[in-house]
mmCIF file of C-alpha atoms and ligand atoms in Angstrom:
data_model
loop_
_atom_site.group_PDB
_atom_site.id
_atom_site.type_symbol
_atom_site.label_atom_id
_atom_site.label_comp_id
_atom_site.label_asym_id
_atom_site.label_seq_id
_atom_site.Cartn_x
_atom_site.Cartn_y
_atom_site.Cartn_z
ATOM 1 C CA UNK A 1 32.276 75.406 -206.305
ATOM 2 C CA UNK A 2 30.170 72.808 -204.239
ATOM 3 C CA UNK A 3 33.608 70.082 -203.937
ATOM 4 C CA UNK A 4 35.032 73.122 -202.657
ATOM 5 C CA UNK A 5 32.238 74.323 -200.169
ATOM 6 C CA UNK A 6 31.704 70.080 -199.283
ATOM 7 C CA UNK A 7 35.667 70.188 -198.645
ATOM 8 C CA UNK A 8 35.755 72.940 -196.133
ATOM 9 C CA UNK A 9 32.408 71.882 -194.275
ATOM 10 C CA UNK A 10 34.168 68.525 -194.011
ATOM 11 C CA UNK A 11 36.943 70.035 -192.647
ATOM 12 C CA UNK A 12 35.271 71.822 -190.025
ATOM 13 C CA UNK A 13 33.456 68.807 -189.300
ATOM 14 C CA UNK A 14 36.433 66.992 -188.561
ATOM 15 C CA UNK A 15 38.095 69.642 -186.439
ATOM 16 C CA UNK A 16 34.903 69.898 -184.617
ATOM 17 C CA UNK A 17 35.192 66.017 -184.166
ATOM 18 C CA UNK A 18 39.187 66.712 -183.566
ATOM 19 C CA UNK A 19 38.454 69.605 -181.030
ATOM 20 C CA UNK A 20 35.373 67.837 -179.115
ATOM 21 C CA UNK A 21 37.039 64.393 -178.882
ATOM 22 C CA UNK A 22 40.347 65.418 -177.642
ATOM 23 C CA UNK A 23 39.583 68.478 -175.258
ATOM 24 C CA UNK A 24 36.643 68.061 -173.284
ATOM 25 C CA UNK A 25 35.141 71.501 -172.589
ATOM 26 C CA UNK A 26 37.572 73.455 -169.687
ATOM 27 C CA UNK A 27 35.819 74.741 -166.512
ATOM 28 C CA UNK A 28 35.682 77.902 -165.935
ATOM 29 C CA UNK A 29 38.447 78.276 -163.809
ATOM 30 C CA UNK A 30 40.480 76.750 -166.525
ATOM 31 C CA UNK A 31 38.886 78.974 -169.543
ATOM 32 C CA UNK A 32 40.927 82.329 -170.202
ATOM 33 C CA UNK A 33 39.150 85.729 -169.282
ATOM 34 C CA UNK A 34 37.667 88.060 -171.836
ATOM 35 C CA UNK A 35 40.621 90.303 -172.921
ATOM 36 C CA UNK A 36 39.598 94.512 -172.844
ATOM 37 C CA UNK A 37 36.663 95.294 -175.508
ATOM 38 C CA UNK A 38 36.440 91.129 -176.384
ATOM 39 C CA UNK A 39 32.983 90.532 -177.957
ATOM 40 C CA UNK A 40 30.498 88.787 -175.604
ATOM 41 C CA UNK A 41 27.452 87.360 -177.323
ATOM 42 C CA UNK A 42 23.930 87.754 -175.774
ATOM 43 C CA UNK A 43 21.572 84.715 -176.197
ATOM 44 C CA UNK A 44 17.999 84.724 -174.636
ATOM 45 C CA UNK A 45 15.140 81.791 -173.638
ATOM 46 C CA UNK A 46 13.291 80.561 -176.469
ATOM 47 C CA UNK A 47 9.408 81.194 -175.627
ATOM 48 C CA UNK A 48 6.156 80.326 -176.977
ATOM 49 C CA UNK A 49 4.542 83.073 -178.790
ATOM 50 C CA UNK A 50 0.586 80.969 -176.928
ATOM 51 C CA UNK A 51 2.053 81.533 -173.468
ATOM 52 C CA UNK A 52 5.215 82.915 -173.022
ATOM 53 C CA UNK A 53 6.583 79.874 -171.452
ATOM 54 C CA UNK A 54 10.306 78.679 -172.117
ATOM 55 C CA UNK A 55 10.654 76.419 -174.601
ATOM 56 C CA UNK A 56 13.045 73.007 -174.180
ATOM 57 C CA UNK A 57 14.929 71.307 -176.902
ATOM 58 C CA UNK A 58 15.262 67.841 -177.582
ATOM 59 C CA UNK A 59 17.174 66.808 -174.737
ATOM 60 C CA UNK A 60 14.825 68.619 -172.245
ATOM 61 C CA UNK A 61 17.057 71.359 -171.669
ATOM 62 C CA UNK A 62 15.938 75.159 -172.136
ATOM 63 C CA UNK A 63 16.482 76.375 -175.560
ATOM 64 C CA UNK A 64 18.917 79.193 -175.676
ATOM 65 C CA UNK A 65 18.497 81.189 -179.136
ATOM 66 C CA UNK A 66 21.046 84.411 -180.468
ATOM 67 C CA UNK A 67 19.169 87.603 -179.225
ATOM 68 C CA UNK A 68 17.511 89.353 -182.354
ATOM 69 C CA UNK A 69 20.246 90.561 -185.137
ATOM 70 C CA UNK A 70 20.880 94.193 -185.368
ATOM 71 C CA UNK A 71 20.779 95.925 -188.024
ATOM 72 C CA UNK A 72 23.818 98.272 -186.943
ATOM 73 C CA UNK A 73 26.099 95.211 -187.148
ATOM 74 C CA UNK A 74 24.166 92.258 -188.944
ATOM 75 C CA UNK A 75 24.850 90.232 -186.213
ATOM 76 C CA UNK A 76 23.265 89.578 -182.832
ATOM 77 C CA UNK A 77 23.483 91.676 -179.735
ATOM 78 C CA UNK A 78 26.885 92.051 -178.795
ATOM 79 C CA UNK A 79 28.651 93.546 -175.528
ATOM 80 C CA UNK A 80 32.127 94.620 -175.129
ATOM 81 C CA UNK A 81 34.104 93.368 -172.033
ATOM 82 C CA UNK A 82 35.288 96.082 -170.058
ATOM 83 C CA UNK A 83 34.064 99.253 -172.208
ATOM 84 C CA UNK A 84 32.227 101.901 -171.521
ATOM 85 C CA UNK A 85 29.801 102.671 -174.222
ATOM 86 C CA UNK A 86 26.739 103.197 -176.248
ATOM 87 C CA UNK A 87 25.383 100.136 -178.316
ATOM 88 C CA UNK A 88 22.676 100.287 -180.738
ATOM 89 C CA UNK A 89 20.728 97.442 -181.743
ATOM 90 C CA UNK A 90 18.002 98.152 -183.974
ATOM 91 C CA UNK A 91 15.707 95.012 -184.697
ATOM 92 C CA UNK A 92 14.504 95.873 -187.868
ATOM 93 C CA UNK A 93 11.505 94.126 -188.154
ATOM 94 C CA UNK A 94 9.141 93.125 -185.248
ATOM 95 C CA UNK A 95 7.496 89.875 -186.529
ATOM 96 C CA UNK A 96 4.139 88.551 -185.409
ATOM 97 C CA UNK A 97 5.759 86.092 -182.791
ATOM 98 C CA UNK A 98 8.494 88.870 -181.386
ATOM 99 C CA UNK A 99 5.345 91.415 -181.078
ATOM 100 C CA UNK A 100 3.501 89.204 -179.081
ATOM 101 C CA UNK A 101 6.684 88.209 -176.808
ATOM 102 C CA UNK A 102 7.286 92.002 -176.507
ATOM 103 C CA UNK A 103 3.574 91.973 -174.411
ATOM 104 C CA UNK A 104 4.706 89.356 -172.201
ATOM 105 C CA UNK A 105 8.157 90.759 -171.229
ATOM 106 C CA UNK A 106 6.369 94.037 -170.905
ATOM 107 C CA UNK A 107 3.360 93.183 -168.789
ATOM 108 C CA UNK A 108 6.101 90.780 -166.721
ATOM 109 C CA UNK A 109 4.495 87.648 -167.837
ATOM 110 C CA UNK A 110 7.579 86.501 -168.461
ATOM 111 C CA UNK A 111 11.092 87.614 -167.963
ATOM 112 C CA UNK A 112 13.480 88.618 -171.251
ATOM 113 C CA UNK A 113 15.772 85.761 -169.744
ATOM 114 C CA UNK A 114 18.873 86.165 -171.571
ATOM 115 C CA UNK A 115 23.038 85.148 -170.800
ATOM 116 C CA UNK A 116 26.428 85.447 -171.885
ATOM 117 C CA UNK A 117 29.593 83.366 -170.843
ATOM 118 C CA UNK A 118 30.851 84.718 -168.203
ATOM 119 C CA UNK A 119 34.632 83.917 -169.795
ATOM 120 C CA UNK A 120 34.949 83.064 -173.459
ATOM 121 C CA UNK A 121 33.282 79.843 -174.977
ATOM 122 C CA UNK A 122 35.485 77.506 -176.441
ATOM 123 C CA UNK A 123 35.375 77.167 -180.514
ATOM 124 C CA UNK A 124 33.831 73.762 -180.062
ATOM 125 C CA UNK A 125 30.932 75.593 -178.193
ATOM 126 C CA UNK A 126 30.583 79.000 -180.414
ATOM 127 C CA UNK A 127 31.140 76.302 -183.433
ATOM 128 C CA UNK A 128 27.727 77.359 -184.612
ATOM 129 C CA UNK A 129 28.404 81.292 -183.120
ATOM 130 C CA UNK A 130 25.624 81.048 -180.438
ATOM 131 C CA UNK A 131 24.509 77.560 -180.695
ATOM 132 C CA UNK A 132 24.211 77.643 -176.563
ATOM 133 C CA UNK A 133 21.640 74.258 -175.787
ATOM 134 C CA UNK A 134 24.032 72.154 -175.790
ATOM 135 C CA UNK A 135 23.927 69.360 -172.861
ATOM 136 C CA UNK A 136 27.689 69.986 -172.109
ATOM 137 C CA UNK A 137 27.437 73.528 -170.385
ATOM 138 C CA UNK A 138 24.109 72.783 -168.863
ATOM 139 C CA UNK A 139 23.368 71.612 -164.914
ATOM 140 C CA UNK A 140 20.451 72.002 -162.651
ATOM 141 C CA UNK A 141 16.454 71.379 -163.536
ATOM 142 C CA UNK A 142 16.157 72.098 -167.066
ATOM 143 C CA UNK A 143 19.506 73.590 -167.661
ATOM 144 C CA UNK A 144 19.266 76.654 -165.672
ATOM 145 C CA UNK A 145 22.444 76.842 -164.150
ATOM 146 C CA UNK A 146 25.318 76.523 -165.870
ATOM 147 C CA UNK A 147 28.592 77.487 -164.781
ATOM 148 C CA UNK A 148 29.893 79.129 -168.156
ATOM 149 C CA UNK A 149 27.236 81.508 -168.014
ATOM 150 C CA UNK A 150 25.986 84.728 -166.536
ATOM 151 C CA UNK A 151 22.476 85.171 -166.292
ATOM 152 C CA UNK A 152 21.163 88.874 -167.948
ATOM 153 C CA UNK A 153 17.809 89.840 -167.234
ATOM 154 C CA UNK A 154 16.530 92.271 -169.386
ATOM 155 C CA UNK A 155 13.549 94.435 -167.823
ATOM 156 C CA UNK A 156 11.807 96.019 -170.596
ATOM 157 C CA UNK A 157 9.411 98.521 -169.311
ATOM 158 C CA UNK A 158 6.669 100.006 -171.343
ATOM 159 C CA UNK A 159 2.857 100.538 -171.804
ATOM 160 C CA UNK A 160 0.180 98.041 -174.140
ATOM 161 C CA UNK A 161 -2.712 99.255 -175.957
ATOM 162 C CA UNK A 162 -5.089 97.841 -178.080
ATOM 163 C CA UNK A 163 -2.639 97.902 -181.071
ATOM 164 C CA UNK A 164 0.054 99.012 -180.452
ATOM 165 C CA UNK A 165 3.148 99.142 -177.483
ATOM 166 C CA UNK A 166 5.300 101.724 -176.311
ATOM 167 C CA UNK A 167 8.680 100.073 -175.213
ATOM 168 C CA UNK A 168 10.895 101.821 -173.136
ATOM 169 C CA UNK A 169 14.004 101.503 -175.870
ATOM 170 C CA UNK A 170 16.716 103.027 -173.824
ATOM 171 C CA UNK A 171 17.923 101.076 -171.719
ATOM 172 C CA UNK A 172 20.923 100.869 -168.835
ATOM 173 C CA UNK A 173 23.095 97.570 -169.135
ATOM 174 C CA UNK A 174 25.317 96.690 -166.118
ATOM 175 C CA UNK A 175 28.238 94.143 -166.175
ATOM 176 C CA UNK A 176 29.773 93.065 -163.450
ATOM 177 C CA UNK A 177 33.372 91.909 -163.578
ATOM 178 C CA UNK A 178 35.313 89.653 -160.806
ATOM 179 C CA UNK A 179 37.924 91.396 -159.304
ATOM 180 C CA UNK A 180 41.233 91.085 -161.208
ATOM 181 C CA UNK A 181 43.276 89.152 -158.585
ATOM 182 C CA UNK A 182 40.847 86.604 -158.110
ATOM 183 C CA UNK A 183 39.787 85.868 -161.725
ATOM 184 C CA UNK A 184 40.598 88.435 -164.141
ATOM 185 C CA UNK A 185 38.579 88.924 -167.446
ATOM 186 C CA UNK A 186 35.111 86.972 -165.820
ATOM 187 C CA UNK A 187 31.941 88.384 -165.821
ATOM 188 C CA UNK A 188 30.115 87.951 -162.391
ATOM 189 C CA UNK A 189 26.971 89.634 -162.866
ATOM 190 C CA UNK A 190 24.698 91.744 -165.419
ATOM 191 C CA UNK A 191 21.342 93.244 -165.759
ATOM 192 C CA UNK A 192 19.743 95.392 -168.170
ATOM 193 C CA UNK A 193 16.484 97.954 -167.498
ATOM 194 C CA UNK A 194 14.739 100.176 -169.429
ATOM 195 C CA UNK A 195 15.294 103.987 -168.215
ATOM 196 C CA UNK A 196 12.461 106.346 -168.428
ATOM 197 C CA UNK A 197 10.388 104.888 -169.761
ATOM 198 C CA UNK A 198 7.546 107.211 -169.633
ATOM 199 C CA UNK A 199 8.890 110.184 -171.427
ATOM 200 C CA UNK A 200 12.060 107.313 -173.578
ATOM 201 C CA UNK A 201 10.145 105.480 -175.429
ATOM 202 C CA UNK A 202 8.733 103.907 -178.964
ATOM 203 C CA UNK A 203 5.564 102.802 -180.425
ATOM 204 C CA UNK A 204 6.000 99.696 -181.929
ATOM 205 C CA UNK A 205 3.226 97.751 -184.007
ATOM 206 C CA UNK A 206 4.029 94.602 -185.906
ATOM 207 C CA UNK A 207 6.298 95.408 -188.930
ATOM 208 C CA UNK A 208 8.191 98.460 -187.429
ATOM 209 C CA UNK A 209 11.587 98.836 -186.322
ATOM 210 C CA UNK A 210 12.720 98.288 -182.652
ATOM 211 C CA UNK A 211 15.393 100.782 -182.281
ATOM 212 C CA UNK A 212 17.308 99.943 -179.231
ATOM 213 C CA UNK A 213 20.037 101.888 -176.944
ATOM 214 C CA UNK A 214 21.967 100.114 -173.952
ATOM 215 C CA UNK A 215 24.044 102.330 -172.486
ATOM 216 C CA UNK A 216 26.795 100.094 -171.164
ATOM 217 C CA UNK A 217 28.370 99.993 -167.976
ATOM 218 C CA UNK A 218 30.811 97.641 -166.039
ATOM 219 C CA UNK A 219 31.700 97.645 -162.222
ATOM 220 C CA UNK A 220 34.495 95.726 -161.008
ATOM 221 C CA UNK A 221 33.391 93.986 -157.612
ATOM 222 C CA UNK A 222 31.153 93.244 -155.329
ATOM 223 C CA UNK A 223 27.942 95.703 -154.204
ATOM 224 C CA UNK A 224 27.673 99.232 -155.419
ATOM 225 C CA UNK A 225 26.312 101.811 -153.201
ATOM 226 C CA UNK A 226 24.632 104.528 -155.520
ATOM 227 C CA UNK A 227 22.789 106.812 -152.763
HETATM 228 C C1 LIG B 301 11.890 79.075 -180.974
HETATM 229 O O1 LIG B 301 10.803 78.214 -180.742
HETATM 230 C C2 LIG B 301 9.835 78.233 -181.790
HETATM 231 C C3 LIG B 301 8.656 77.401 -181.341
HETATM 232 O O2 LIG B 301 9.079 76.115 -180.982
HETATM 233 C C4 LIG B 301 10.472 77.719 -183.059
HETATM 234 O O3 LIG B 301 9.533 77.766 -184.118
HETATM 235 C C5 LIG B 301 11.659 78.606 -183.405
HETATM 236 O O4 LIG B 301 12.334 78.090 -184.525
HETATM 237 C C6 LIG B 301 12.627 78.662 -182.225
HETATM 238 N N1 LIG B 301 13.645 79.658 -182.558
HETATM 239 C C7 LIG B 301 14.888 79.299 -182.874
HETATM 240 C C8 LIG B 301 15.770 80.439 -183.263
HETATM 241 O O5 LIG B 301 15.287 78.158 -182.849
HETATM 242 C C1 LIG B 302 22.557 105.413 -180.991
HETATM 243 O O1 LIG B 302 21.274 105.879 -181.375
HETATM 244 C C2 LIG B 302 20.979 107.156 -180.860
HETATM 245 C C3 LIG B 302 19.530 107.456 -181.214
HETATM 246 O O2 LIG B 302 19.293 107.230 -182.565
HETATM 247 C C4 LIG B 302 21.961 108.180 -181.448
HETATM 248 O O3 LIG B 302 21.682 109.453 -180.931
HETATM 249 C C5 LIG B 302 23.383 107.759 -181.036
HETATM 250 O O4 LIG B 302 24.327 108.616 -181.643
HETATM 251 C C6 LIG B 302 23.661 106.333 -181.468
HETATM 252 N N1 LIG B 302 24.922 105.927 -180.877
HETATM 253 C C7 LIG B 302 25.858 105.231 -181.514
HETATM 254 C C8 LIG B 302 27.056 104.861 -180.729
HETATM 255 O O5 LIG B 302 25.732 104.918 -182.695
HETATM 256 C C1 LIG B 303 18.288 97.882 -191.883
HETATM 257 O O1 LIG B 303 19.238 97.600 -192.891
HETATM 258 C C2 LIG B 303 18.675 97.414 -194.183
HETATM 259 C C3 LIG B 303 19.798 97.001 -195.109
HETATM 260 O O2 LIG B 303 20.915 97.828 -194.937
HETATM 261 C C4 LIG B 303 17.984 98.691 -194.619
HETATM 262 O O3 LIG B 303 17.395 98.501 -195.881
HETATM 263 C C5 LIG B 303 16.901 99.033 -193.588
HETATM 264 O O4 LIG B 303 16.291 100.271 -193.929
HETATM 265 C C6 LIG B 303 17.504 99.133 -192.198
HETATM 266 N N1 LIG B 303 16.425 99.323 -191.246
HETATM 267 C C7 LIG B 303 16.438 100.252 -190.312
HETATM 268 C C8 LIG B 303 15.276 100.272 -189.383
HETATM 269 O O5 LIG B 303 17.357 101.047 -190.184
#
């Protein structure tokens, strides 16, 4: 049972090695674009729990960890390229440390800095799923800009008391999508805010669930005019 488990790490290993030594990582003009309803994984900024500052990794660059799994799907936060839809993700337990982020991100201390590729990571990237610090699709101060990604802001809106926080759990998501003849399948933009949050909302204490709704949303393009 463990020769066999040792056998296909090792394997992996060495088509990780295979993969990583012989293609370098493709730039995004050379990636493929998400094909209709393709997965796109959601990773946020690592904070501390003391301050809500970022966090770095080893190298210095900003640590990148999977948003929060869902219970809906067992995995993290996941949007669909291109679809139109309602996705639940309901954290099932908020932990000491996610409580006290949740103040931060909803007195604006600090931003719910998340991203997804704007095209589809390569294997040798998503080898661990979301493992996204990596040095290779990093550039600028601390790693901020990178050119596979998309930055996603998430503005959770809500209230603190003494005990407890009201989190405004339903919340719009908007992905923005290069036009087709230019670079089909990229994302080119997204944001995320709460919506009502005054009469949508949840109390949350430490322990509870964190049952969230985006309703999802794409627009293909430049600028949208609403009014
Ligand atoms: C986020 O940072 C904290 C503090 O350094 C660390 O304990 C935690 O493991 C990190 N989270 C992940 C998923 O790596
Ligand atoms: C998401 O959750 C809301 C509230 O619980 C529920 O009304 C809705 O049907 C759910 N949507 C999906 C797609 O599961
Ligand atoms: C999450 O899933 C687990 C396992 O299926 C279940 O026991 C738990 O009640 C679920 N939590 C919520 C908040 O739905």
């Amino acid at each position: 049972m463990w020769l066999v488990v040792f056998a296909v790490q090792a394997f992996w290993l060495s088509l990780g090695t295979a993969l990583s030594g012989q293609e370098p990582l493709k730039s995004l003009e050379e990636a493929r674009g998400y094909n209709p309803g393709e997965p796109i994984p959601v990773s946020c900024l690592n904070r501390t729990i003391d301050t809500g500052e970022h966090i770095t990794d080893a190298a210095g660059q900003l640590q990148y960890i999977p948003f929060p799994t869902c219970n809906e799907t067992g995995r993290p936060l996941e949007l669909f390229f291109g679809v139109e839809k309602e996705v639940n993700c309901t954290i099932d337990f908020v932990t000491d440390e996610f409580f006290h982020l949740l103040e931060f991100y909803i007195h604006s201390d600090a931003p719910l800095s998340c991203r997804i590729p704007s095209k589809p990571l390569p294997p040798s990237v998503l080898e661990n799923e979301y493992r996204v610090s990596d040095q290779l699709t990093q550039e600028g101060a601390l790693g901020t800009q990178s050119t596979l990604y998309t930055p996603l802001i998430i503005a959770l809106a809500g209230t603190l008391q003494l005990s407890h926080l009201h989190v405004g759990n339903y919340l719009n998501l908007l992905v923005h999508a290069a036009p087709k003849s230019q670079s089909p399948g990229t994302v080119d933009a997204a944001t995320a805010y709460s919506i009502a949050s005054h009469t949508r909302n949840t109390k949350i204490t430490i322990g509870d669930p964190l049952p969230l709704s985006f309703s999802c949303g794409g627009q293909r393009g430049g600028l949208r005019r609403v009014f």
